[in-house]
Coordinates of C-alpha atoms (C1' of nucleotides) in Angstrom, one line a residue:
Chain A
X1 CA 1.4 38.2 17.8
X2 CA 1.8 34.7 19.0
X3 CA -0.9 32.2 18.3
X4 CA -2.2 30.2 21.3
X5 CA -2.5 26.5 21.4
X6 CA -6.2 26.7 21.7
X7 CA -6.5 28.7 18.4
X8 CA -4.3 26.2 16.6
X9 CA -6.5 23.4 17.9
X10 CA -9.7 25.3 16.9
X11 CA -8.4 25.8 13.3
X12 CA -7.6 22.1 13.0
X13 CA -11.0 21.2 14.4
X14 CA -12.7 23.4 11.9
X15 CA -10.7 21.8 9.1
X16 CA -11.8 18.4 10.4
X17 CA -15.4 19.5 10.4
X18 CA -15.3 20.6 6.8
X19 CA -13.4 17.5 5.7
X20 CA -16.1 15.3 7.2
X21 CA -18.9 17.3 5.7
X22 CA -17.2 17.2 2.3
X23 CA -17.0 13.4 2.5
X24 CA -13.7 11.9 1.4
X25 CA -11.5 10.1 3.7
X26 CA -13.0 10.2 7.2
X27 CA -9.6 9.1 8.7
X28 CA -8.0 12.2 7.3
X29 CA -10.5 14.3 9.2
X30 CA -9.8 12.2 12.3
X31 CA -6.1 12.9 12.0
X32 CA -6.9 16.6 12.2
X33 CA -9.0 16.1 15.3
X34 CA -6.4 14.0 17.0
X35 CA -3.7 16.5 16.3
X36 CA -6.0 19.2 17.7
X37 CA -6.5 17.1 20.8
X38 CA -2.8 16.7 21.3
X39 CA -2.2 20.4 21.0
X40 CA -5.0 21.5 23.3
X41 CA -3.6 19.2 26.0
X42 CA -0.1 20.5 25.7
X43 CA 1.5 22.5 28.5
X44 CA 4.1 24.2 26.4
X45 CA 3.2 26.8 23.8
X46 CA 3.4 25.3 20.3
X47 CA 4.4 28.7 18.9
X48 CA 7.4 28.6 21.2
X49 CA 8.3 25.0 20.2
X50 CA 8.2 26.1 16.5
X51 CA 10.3 29.2 17.3
X52 CA 12.9 27.0 19.1
X53 CA 13.0 24.7 16.0
X54 CA 11.7 21.7 18.1
X55 CA 10.5 18.7 16.2
X56 CA 6.7 18.6 16.4
X57 CA 6.5 15.1 15.0
X58 CA 7.7 13.8 18.4
X59 CA 4.2 14.7 19.7
X60 CA 1.7 12.0 19.4
X61 CA -0.6 11.9 16.3
X62 CA 1.4 14.6 14.6
X63 CA 3.4 13.4 11.6
X64 CA 5.6 15.1 9.1
X65 CA 2.7 16.7 7.1
X66 CA 0.8 17.9 10.1
X67 CA 3.9 19.4 11.6
X68 CA 4.5 21.4 8.5
X69 CA 0.9 22.7 8.5
X70 CA 1.2 23.7 12.1
X71 CA 4.5 25.4 11.5
X72 CA 2.9 27.4 8.7
X73 CA 0.0 28.3 10.9
X74 CA 2.3 29.6 13.6
X75 CA 4.5 31.5 11.2
X76 CA 1.9 33.0 8.9
X77 CA -1.3 32.8 10.9
X78 CA -2.8 30.9 8.0
X79 CA -3.8 27.3 7.5
X80 CA -3.9 26.9 3.7
X81 CA -5.7 23.6 3.9
X82 CA -8.5 25.3 5.8
X83 CA -8.7 28.1 3.3
X84 CA -9.0 25.6 0.4
X85 CA -11.8 23.9 2.2
X86 CA -13.6 27.2 2.7
X87 CA -13.6 27.6 -1.1
X88 CA -15.7 24.6 -1.6
X89 CA -17.8 24.7 1.6
X90 CA -19.1 27.6 3.7
X91 CA -16.9 27.9 6.9
X92 CA -20.0 28.3 9.1
X93 CA -21.1 24.7 8.4
X94 CA -18.6 23.9 11.1
X95 CA -20.9 25.7 13.6
X96 CA -23.8 23.5 12.6
X97 CA -21.7 20.5 13.6
X98 CA -21.6 21.7 17.2
X99 CA -25.4 21.2 17.4
X100 CA -26.4 18.0 19.1
X101 CA -28.1 15.7 16.6
X102 CA -26.2 17.1 13.6
X103 CA -23.2 15.3 12.2
X104 CA -21.4 15.6 8.9
X105 CA -24.0 13.7 6.9
X106 CA -27.0 15.7 8.0
X107 CA -25.1 19.0 7.7
X108 CA -24.1 18.1 4.2
X109 CA -27.7 17.2 3.3
X110 CA -29.0 20.5 4.8
X111 CA -26.4 22.4 2.8
X112 CA -26.7 20.7 -0.5
X113 CA -30.5 20.2 -0.6
X114 CA -31.7 23.2 1.3
X115 CA -28.8 25.7 1.0
X116 CA -28.4 25.9 4.8
X117 CA -25.1 27.6 5.4
X118 CA -25.4 28.8 9.0
X119 CA -27.5 28.8 12.1
X120 CA -29.9 31.5 10.8
X121 CA -30.5 29.6 7.6
X122 CA -31.1 26.5 9.7
X123 CA -33.6 28.3 11.9
X124 CA -35.6 29.4 8.8
X125 CA -35.6 26.0 7.3
X126 CA -36.8 24.5 10.5
X127 CA -39.6 27.0 10.8
X128 CA -40.7 26.4 7.2
X129 CA -40.7 22.7 8.0
X130 CA -38.5 22.0 5.0
X131 CA -36.1 19.9 7.0
X132 CA -38.6 17.0 7.5
X133 CA -38.9 16.6 3.8
X134 CA -35.2 15.7 3.3
X135 CA -34.4 12.0 2.7
X136 CA -33.5 10.3 5.9
X137 CA -35.0 13.1 8.0
X138 CA -38.5 13.2 9.4
X139 CA -40.8 15.1 11.6
X140 CA -39.2 13.9 14.8
X141 CA -35.7 14.7 13.6
X142 CA -36.7 18.2 12.6
X143 CA -38.2 18.8 16.1
X144 CA -35.1 17.5 17.9
X145 CA -32.9 19.7 15.9
X146 CA -35.2 22.7 16.6
X147 CA -35.1 22.0 20.3
X148 CA -31.4 21.8 20.4
X149 CA -31.1 25.0 18.5
X150 CA -33.4 26.8 20.8
X151 CA -31.7 25.5 23.9
X152 CA -28.3 26.5 22.6
X153 CA -29.0 30.2 23.0
X154 CA -27.3 31.6 26.1
X155 CA -26.5 28.3 27.7
X156 CA -23.4 27.6 29.6
X157 CA -22.1 24.5 27.9
X158 CA -20.0 23.1 30.8
X159 CA -20.6 23.2 34.5
X160 CA -17.9 23.8 37.1
X161 CA -16.9 20.7 38.9
X162 CA -18.2 21.9 42.3
X163 CA -21.7 22.6 41.0
X164 CA -21.6 19.3 39.1
X165 CA -20.7 17.6 42.3
X166 CA -23.7 18.9 44.1
X167 CA -26.0 17.8 41.4
X168 CA -24.3 14.4 40.9
X169 CA -24.2 13.5 44.6
X170 CA -27.8 14.2 45.2
X171 CA -28.9 12.2 42.2
X172 CA -26.5 9.4 43.0
X173 CA -27.9 9.2 46.6
X174 CA -31.4 8.8 45.3
X175 CA -30.4 6.1 42.9
X176 CA -28.4 4.2 45.5
X177 CA -31.6 4.0 47.5
X178 CA -33.5 2.2 44.8
X179 CA -34.3 -1.5 45.4
X180 CA -31.8 -3.9 44.0
X181 CA -29.0 -1.4 43.2
X182 CA -25.6 -2.8 44.0
X183 CA -22.6 -0.7 42.7
X184 CA -22.9 2.8 41.6
X185 CA -20.3 5.2 40.3
X186 CA -20.2 8.6 38.7
X187 CA -17.8 8.1 35.9
X188 CA -16.8 10.5 33.0
X189 CA -14.9 13.7 33.3
X190 CA -16.4 14.0 36.8
X191 CA -14.4 11.1 38.0
X192 CA -11.3 12.4 36.2
X193 CA -11.9 15.6 38.2
X194 CA -11.8 17.9 35.3
X195 CA -12.4 21.5 36.2
X196 CA -15.6 21.6 34.3
X197 CA -18.0 18.8 33.4
X198 CA -20.2 18.6 30.3
X199 CA -22.6 15.9 31.4
X200 CA -22.7 13.2 34.0
X201 CA -22.2 9.5 33.4
X202 CA -23.6 7.3 36.1
X203 CA -22.9 3.6 36.1
X204 CA -24.9 1.0 38.1
X205 CA -25.1 -2.7 38.6
X206 CA -28.4 -4.0 40.0
X207 CA -30.4 -7.2 40.4
X208 CA -32.5 -8.2 37.4
X209 CA -35.8 -6.8 38.5
X210 CA -34.5 -3.5 39.9
X211 CA -36.6 -0.5 38.8
X212 CA -33.5 1.7 38.7
X213 CA -33.9 2.7 35.1
X214 CA -37.5 3.7 35.5
X215 CA -36.7 5.6 38.7
X216 CA -34.0 7.4 36.8
X217 CA -36.1 8.6 33.9
X218 CA -39.0 9.3 36.4
X219 CA -36.9 11.3 38.8
X220 CA -38.6 14.5 40.0
X221 CA -35.7 16.6 38.7
X222 CA -36.1 15.4 35.1
X223 CA -37.0 18.0 32.6
X224 CA -36.7 15.9 29.5
X225 CA -36.0 12.3 28.6
X226 CA -33.6 12.3 25.7
X227 CA -33.5 8.6 25.2
X228 CA -34.4 5.5 27.2
X229 CA -33.5 1.9 26.8
X230 CA -32.8 -1.3 28.9
X231 CA -29.2 -0.6 29.6
X232 CA -28.9 3.1 28.8
X233 CA -31.0 6.2 29.2
X234 CA -30.3 9.9 28.9
X235 CA -32.1 12.7 30.7
X236 CA -31.8 16.4 31.1
X237 CA -32.4 17.7 34.6
X238 CA -34.1 21.0 35.4
X239 CA -30.6 22.4 36.1
X240 CA -29.9 21.9 32.4
X241 CA -27.4 19.1 33.2
X242 CA -27.6 16.1 31.0
X243 CA -27.2 12.8 32.7
X244 CA -26.6 9.3 31.3
X245 CA -27.3 6.2 33.3
X246 CA -25.8 2.9 32.1
X247 CA -26.8 -0.4 33.7
X248 CA -24.1 -3.1 33.4
X249 CA -23.7 -6.7 34.5
X250 CA -21.6 -7.1 37.6
X251 CA -18.9 -9.1 35.8
X252 CA -18.4 -6.1 33.5
X253 CA -18.3 -3.4 36.1
X254 CA -14.6 -2.7 35.9
X255 CA -14.6 -2.7 32.2
X256 CA -17.6 -0.4 32.1
X257 CA -16.1 1.9 34.7
X258 CA -13.0 2.2 32.7
X259 CA -14.9 2.7 29.5
X260 CA -17.2 5.4 30.8
X261 CA -14.6 7.2 32.8
X262 CA -12.6 7.9 29.6
X263 CA -11.2 10.0 28.4
X264 CA -12.1 8.9 24.9
X265 CA -8.5 9.4 23.8
X266 CA -7.2 7.4 26.7
X267 CA -9.7 4.6 26.0
X268 CA -8.8 4.4 22.3
X269 CA -5.1 4.2 23.1
X270 CA -5.8 1.3 25.6
X271 CA -8.0 -0.5 23.1
X272 CA -5.4 -0.2 20.5
X273 CA -2.9 -1.9 22.8
X274 CA -5.5 -4.6 23.2
X275 CA -5.8 -5.0 19.5
X276 CA -2.1 -5.5 19.2
X277 CA -2.4 -8.4 21.7
X278 CA -5.4 -9.9 19.8
X279 CA -7.8 -8.6 22.4
X280 CA -11.1 -6.8 22.0
X281 CA -11.8 -4.3 24.7
X282 CA -15.3 -2.8 25.2
X283 CA -17.5 -1.8 28.0
X284 CA -18.4 -5.5 28.7
X285 CA -14.9 -6.7 29.2
X286 CA -11.7 -7.8 27.6
X287 CA -12.2 -10.6 25.1
X288 CA -10.0 -13.0 23.4
X289 CA -12.3 -14.3 20.6
X290 CA -15.6 -14.9 22.4
X291 CA -14.1 -15.5 25.8
X292 CA -14.1 -12.8 28.4
X293 CA -10.7 -12.8 30.1
X294 CA -11.1 -9.6 32.2
X295 CA -13.6 -7.0 33.2
X296 CA -14.6 -7.2 36.9
X297 CA -12.2 -4.5 37.9
X298 CA -10.3 -1.7 36.2
X299 CA -7.0 -3.2 37.4
X300 CA -7.9 -6.4 35.4
X301 CA -8.5 -4.3 32.3
X302 CA -5.1 -2.6 32.6
X303 CA -3.4 -5.8 33.5
X304 CA -4.7 -7.4 30.3
X305 CA -2.7 -5.0 28.2
X306 CA 0.3 -5.2 30.5
X307 CA -0.2 -1.9 32.3
X308 CA -0.4 -1.0 36.0
X309 CA -3.5 0.8 37.3
X310 CA -3.7 4.4 36.0
X311 CA -5.5 7.0 38.2
X312 CA -8.6 8.5 36.6
X313 CA -7.1 12.0 36.9
X314 CA -4.3 11.0 34.5
X315 CA -6.5 9.5 31.8
X316 CA -6.2 12.1 29.1
X317 CA -3.8 10.4 26.8
X318 CA -1.1 12.9 27.7
X319 CA 1.7 10.5 28.1
X320 CA 0.2 8.4 31.0
X321 CA 0.2 5.2 29.0
X322 CA 3.8 5.6 28.0
X323 CA 4.7 6.4 31.6
X324 CA 2.8 3.4 32.8
X325 CA 4.7 1.2 30.4
X326 CA 8.0 2.6 31.7
X327 CA 6.9 2.3 35.3
X328 CA 7.4 6.1 35.7
X329 CA 3.8 7.2 36.7
X330 CA 3.9 9.9 39.3
X331 CA 2.9 9.1 42.9
X332 CA 0.2 11.7 42.9
X333 CA -0.2 14.0 45.9
X334 CA -3.1 13.1 48.2
X335 CA -5.4 15.4 50.2
X336 CA -4.2 13.7 53.4
X337 CA -0.6 14.9 52.7
X338 CA -1.6 18.6 53.0
X339 CA -0.3 20.0 56.3
X340 CA -1.6 23.6 56.0
X341 CA -3.3 26.3 53.9
X342 CA -1.3 29.2 52.8
X343 CA -4.0 31.6 51.5
X344 CA -7.1 32.7 53.4
X345 CA -8.9 35.8 54.5
X346 CA -10.6 37.1 57.6
X347 CA -13.0 40.0 58.4
X348 CA -9.9 42.3 58.5
X349 CA -10.4 42.5 54.7
X350 CA -13.1 40.7 52.7
X351 CA -13.4 37.4 54.7
X352 CA -16.4 36.6 56.7
X353 CA -14.9 35.3 59.9
X354 CA -12.6 36.2 62.7
X355 CA -9.0 35.4 62.9
X356 CA -9.5 33.0 65.7
X357 CA -12.4 31.2 63.9
X358 CA -10.2 30.6 60.9
X359 CA -7.4 29.3 63.0
X360 CA -9.7 26.9 64.9
X361 CA -11.2 25.7 61.5
X362 CA -7.6 25.0 60.3
X363 CA -6.9 23.1 63.5
X364 CA -10.1 21.1 63.0
X365 CA -8.8 20.0 59.7
X366 CA -5.7 18.7 61.3
X367 CA -3.5 21.4 59.8
X368 CA -0.1 22.2 61.4
X369 CA -0.2 25.8 60.1
X370 CA -2.5 28.3 58.4
X371 CA -1.4 31.5 56.7
X372 CA -3.7 34.5 57.1
X373 CA -3.4 36.5 54.0
X374 CA -5.7 39.5 54.1
X375 CA -5.7 41.9 51.2
X376 CA -3.5 45.1 51.1
X377 CA -4.4 48.7 50.7
X378 CA -4.5 48.9 46.9
X379 CA -7.5 46.6 46.9
X380 CA -9.9 49.1 48.4
X381 CA -13.0 47.3 47.4
X382 CA -11.9 44.4 49.7
X383 CA -11.0 46.6 52.6
X384 CA -7.3 46.0 52.1
X385 CA -5.0 46.7 55.0
X386 CA -2.7 49.7 55.1
X387 CA 0.5 49.9 57.1
X388 CA -1.1 50.7 60.4
X389 CA -3.8 48.0 60.2
X390 CA -1.3 45.4 58.9
X391 CA 0.9 46.1 62.0
X392 CA -2.1 45.6 64.2
X393 CA -3.0 42.3 62.4
X394 CA 0.5 41.0 62.9
X395 CA 0.4 41.8 66.7
X396 CA -3.0 40.1 66.9
X397 CA -1.6 37.0 65.3
X398 CA 1.3 36.9 67.7
X399 CA -1.2 37.1 70.7
X400 CA -3.4 34.4 69.1
X401 CA -0.5 32.1 68.6
X402 CA 0.3 32.4 72.3
X403 CA -3.1 31.0 73.2
X404 CA -3.2 28.2 70.6
X405 CA -0.3 26.3 72.0
X406 CA 0.7 23.5 69.6
X407 CA -2.8 23.0 68.1
X408 CA -1.9 25.0 65.1
X409 CA 0.5 27.8 64.1
X410 CA -1.0 30.9 62.4
X411 CA 1.5 32.3 59.9
X412 CA 1.7 36.1 59.5
X413 CA 1.1 36.8 55.9
X414 CA -0.8 39.0 53.4
X415 CA -2.1 38.7 49.9
X416 CA 0.0 41.6 48.7
X417 CA -1.1 43.4 45.5
X418 CA 1.4 43.5 42.8
X419 CA 1.2 47.1 41.5
X420 CA 1.3 47.9 37.8
X421 CA 5.0 48.8 37.9
X422 CA 5.8 45.5 39.7
X423 CA 6.3 47.0 43.1
X424 CA 4.6 45.5 46.2
X425 CA 1.8 47.2 47.9
X426 CA 3.3 47.6 51.5
X427 CA 6.5 49.1 52.8
X428 CA 9.5 46.8 53.1
X429 CA 9.5 47.3 56.9
X430 CA 6.2 45.5 57.2
X431 CA 6.8 42.9 54.6
X432 CA 9.9 41.9 56.6
X433 CA 7.7 41.2 59.6
X434 CA 5.7 38.5 57.7
X435 CA 6.4 34.8 57.6
X436 CA 5.6 34.7 53.9
X437 CA 4.0 36.8 51.2
X438 CA 1.4 35.7 48.7
X439 CA 1.6 38.2 45.9
X440 CA -1.3 38.7 43.4
X441 CA -2.5 40.8 40.5
X442 CA -5.9 42.3 41.0
X443 CA -6.0 45.2 38.6
X444 CA -4.7 46.3 35.2
X445 CA -5.5 42.9 33.8
X446 CA -5.3 44.1 30.3
X447 CA -1.6 44.9 30.1
X448 CA 0.3 43.5 27.1
X449 CA 1.9 40.1 27.5
X450 CA 5.3 41.7 27.7
X451 CA 4.3 44.3 30.3
X452 CA 2.3 41.8 32.5
X453 CA 5.2 39.4 32.4
X454 CA 7.6 42.1 33.3
X455 CA 5.4 43.3 36.1
X456 CA 5.5 39.8 37.7
X457 CA 9.2 39.3 37.2
X458 CA 9.9 42.7 38.9
X459 CA 7.7 41.7 41.8
X460 CA 9.6 38.4 42.2
X461 CA 12.8 40.4 42.5
X462 CA 11.6 41.6 45.8
X463 CA 13.1 39.5 48.6
X464 CA 9.8 39.2 50.5
X465 CA 8.0 37.6 47.5
X466 CA 7.1 34.0 48.3
X467 CA 4.1 32.7 46.2
X468 CA 2.4 34.1 43.1
X469 CA -1.3 34.0 43.9
X470 CA -3.8 32.8 41.2
X471 CA -1.1 33.2 38.6
X472 CA -3.2 33.5 35.5
X473 CA -6.1 35.5 36.9
X474 CA -8.8 33.6 35.1
X475 CA -12.3 32.9 36.3
X476 CA -13.6 29.7 34.7
X477 CA -16.3 30.4 32.1
X478 CA -16.3 34.1 33.1
X479 CA -12.9 35.7 32.5
X480 CA -10.0 34.7 30.3
X481 CA -6.6 34.5 31.8
X482 CA -4.6 37.7 31.4
X483 CA -1.9 37.8 28.8
X484 CA 1.3 36.3 30.3
X485 CA 4.4 34.4 29.3
X486 CA 4.0 31.7 32.0
X487 CA 7.2 29.9 30.9
X488 CA 9.2 33.1 31.6
X489 CA 7.5 33.5 34.9
X490 CA 8.3 29.9 35.9
X491 CA 11.9 30.2 34.8
X492 CA 12.2 33.3 37.0
X493 CA 10.5 31.6 39.9
X494 CA 12.9 28.7 39.6
X495 CA 15.8 31.0 39.6
X496 CA 14.7 33.1 42.6
X497 CA 13.2 30.3 44.8
X498 CA 9.6 31.5 44.4
X499 CA 6.5 29.4 44.2
X500 CA 3.3 29.5 42.2
X501 CA -0.1 28.9 43.7
X502 CA -2.7 26.4 42.7
X503 CA -5.7 28.4 43.8
X504 CA -8.3 25.9 44.8
X505 CA -11.4 28.1 44.5
X506 CA -13.7 26.1 42.2
X507 CA -14.2 29.2 40.0
X508 CA -10.5 29.7 39.6
X509 CA -8.5 26.5 39.8
X510 CA -5.5 28.5 38.7
X511 CA -2.9 27.1 37.8
X512 CA -4.6 24.7 35.5
X513 CA -3.7 21.1 35.1
X514 CA -1.4 21.6 32.2
X515 CA 0.1 24.6 33.9
X516 CA 0.9 22.5 36.9
X517 CA 2.6 20.0 34.7
X518 CA 4.7 22.7 33.1
X519 CA 5.7 24.0 36.5
X520 CA 6.9 20.6 37.5
X521 CA 8.8 20.2 34.3
X522 CA 10.5 23.5 34.9
X523 CA 11.3 22.6 38.5
X524 CA 9.0 25.0 40.2
X525 CA 7.0 23.9 43.3
X526 CA 3.5 25.0 43.9
X527 CA 1.4 25.9 47.0
X528 CA -2.1 24.5 46.9
X529 CA -4.2 27.1 48.7
X530 CA -8.0 27.6 49.1
X531 CA -8.1 31.5 49.2
X532 CA -10.9 30.8 51.8
X533 CA -13.1 33.7 52.8
X534 CA -14.9 31.5 55.3
X535 CA -14.3 28.4 57.4
X536 CA -16.2 26.2 55.1
X537 CA -14.2 27.4 52.1
X538 CA -11.2 25.6 53.6
X539 CA -12.8 22.5 52.2
X540 CA -12.0 23.7 48.7
X541 CA -8.6 22.2 49.2
X542 CA -9.7 18.9 47.6
X543 CA -10.4 20.7 44.3
X544 CA -6.9 22.2 44.3
X545 CA -5.4 18.8 45.1
X546 CA -7.4 17.2 42.2
X547 CA -6.1 19.9 39.9
X548 CA -2.6 19.3 41.0
X549 CA -3.0 15.6 40.5
X550 CA -4.3 16.2 37.0
X551 CA -1.0 18.0 36.5
X552 CA 1.0 15.0 37.6
X553 CA 2.2 16.6 40.8
X554 CA 3.5 14.4 43.7
X555 CA 3.8 15.4 47.3
X556 CA 7.3 16.7 46.8
X557 CA 6.1 19.2 44.2
X558 CA 3.8 20.8 46.7
X559 CA 5.2 23.1 49.4
X560 CA 2.4 22.8 51.9
X561 CA 2.9 19.0 52.3
X562 CA 5.9 20.0 54.3
X563 CA 6.1 20.3 58.1
X564 CA 6.2 23.8 59.4
X565 CA 10.0 23.6 59.9
X566 CA 10.6 22.3 56.4
X567 CA 8.3 24.9 55.0
X568 CA 10.1 27.7 56.7
X569 CA 13.3 26.5 55.2
X570 CA 11.8 26.3 51.8
X571 CA 10.5 29.8 52.1
X572 CA 14.0 31.2 52.7
X573 CA 15.1 32.9 49.5
X574 CA 18.5 31.7 48.2
Chain B
dG1 C1' -3.3 12.1 7.7
dC2 C1' -1.0 8.9 11.2
dC3 C1' 1.4 4.8 12.3
dG4 C1' 4.4 0.3 12.8
dT5 C1' 6.4 -6.7 17.9
dT6 C1' 1.1 -8.2 11.4
dT7 C1' 6.0 -1.9 9.7
dT8 C1' 6.1 2.0 4.2
dC9 C1' 0.7 -0.3 2.9
dG10 C1' -3.4 -0.9 4.7
dG11 C1' -5.3 -0.5 8.5
dC12 C1' -7.6 3.1 11.6
dC13 C1' -12.6 1.7 18.7
dC14 C1' -17.1 0.1 19.3
dG15 C1' -21.8 -0.5 21.0
dA16 C1' -26.5 1.8 22.2
dC17 C1' -30.2 4.3 20.8
dT18 C1' -33.3 6.9 17.6
dG19 C1' -35.8 7.7 13.6
dT20 C1' -36.9 6.3 9.3
dT21 C1' -37.1 2.2 7.4
dT22 C1' -38.6 -2.8 7.0
dT23 C1' -32.7 -3.9 7.7
dC24 C1' -30.0 0.3 8.5
dA25 C1' -27.8 5.1 8.6
dG26 C1' -26.6 8.7 11.6
dT27 C1' -25.1 10.3 15.8
dC28 C1' -23.2 10.0 20.3
dG29 C1' -20.1 9.1 23.9

DNA sequence: GCCGTTTTCGGCCCGACTGTTTTCAGTCG
């Protein structure tokens, strides 16, 4: 049973929590957190690295001692340091740390003075009003903790990017309309285009007497004002989304935008570079002693530490700073570079529109080609096509292409089910009539890692296999990816000339950012496809492009940036 | 516990806001 990167990161985080609560050297706890961060952002499996005898100390923030601990964890499933900590402190104190308003000091006080060991204990202590009697606590603190505890139940902690976008853009539009507002940006993980967003960070510059802060905290969608000040306020909207507004002087806009865009790890790394140069970098600018030497734009901030501009999607401290220093940052793929969509549905299966409507919608977006990929017979719930209906669909596409001229080319395709034994869900005679095949798994999601991997490898052996659709099968926040050895799949794809999909559906975004990066490292190109079930869904393309950009992909790495001619060539199996 | 153009010790990002105090600790991002 191999341990996943996320589990390793979680154990290290838990150890960090307990170290902080226990007091002692706070920097030691931070070292555990930083190691956890490095590992959760890694594309390769740490377990595999250890198995290969790779040197983990080459990874950032992992030294000799941490590498040994991780190796032990991978090999034995145990982290002895964590077990030792658990002997002195209850492990569940780590959960209390997750509650907003509770940090190590307060958790320690709750434990030592009130014997609170877990969330249930905390609830009882709050109800008995014993918390307010602790030194440093008070009535207000007790109430805040109680509120956060109550809200925690059954709440989705992160919002998918698309939903966050709807909320953010509406609010931003209202704030832009306030008197005296000059610049406004939505920063944070939203600007980095992370697949999910925890809260929104909005940044404004405004003339001195602008009522923007008051209009923010007084907005009709506000459910709760968490804090309010001259330059910073935090609210919770009725949707449950927490939003920060920061008001900055114009001369500091770039520095503030950089600061609030994050990620935290990226900022810390940049600030460290500043320190080495005798500079202090904060949200108000870059300072040498008391003098501000940069801050109006982000470019200035980067230039002050000798770096070129780094795109927000790359700011995760996953090697972008080193790449910037070496001048080897990728030229990220742009939405404009996409020449067609290789995965969409019509009414023939579970789509909502006609073939012609989808083709027209593709042409409106300036696409050169659009692949129609209705489901196949195995997926009965979606009205999948059998042999006869598939043949009819192919003939219909031929006739449609005759009427479309050079406006757009509709490619004959299907989203073919990969059956449990790895065979494809339509006879070869039909598959051969298709321009390409997107092949996906829709059932038997709970096979073992070995069997699921084997299933896909076998499917890829089929000469008609072109693209592996939504390769991990995850639904963000709803369903975990199925067990799969992605590296083995990528190696097989590279060998056979197959591609993997970046499914741009906001609830899928599958491959993930780190998966994209792994694909690139292993020499496998991707198709960014919307899996559209309606014309409007074709606009999901930008979410897929953002995900690919977060995975460091350039236009070369993406098959559907090619002209139709070049695409056809690429689709020919070696 | 990590790290090194101040390098094997002695640093480790930094400011805003809140609540409990009355000058500051704790938390957050």
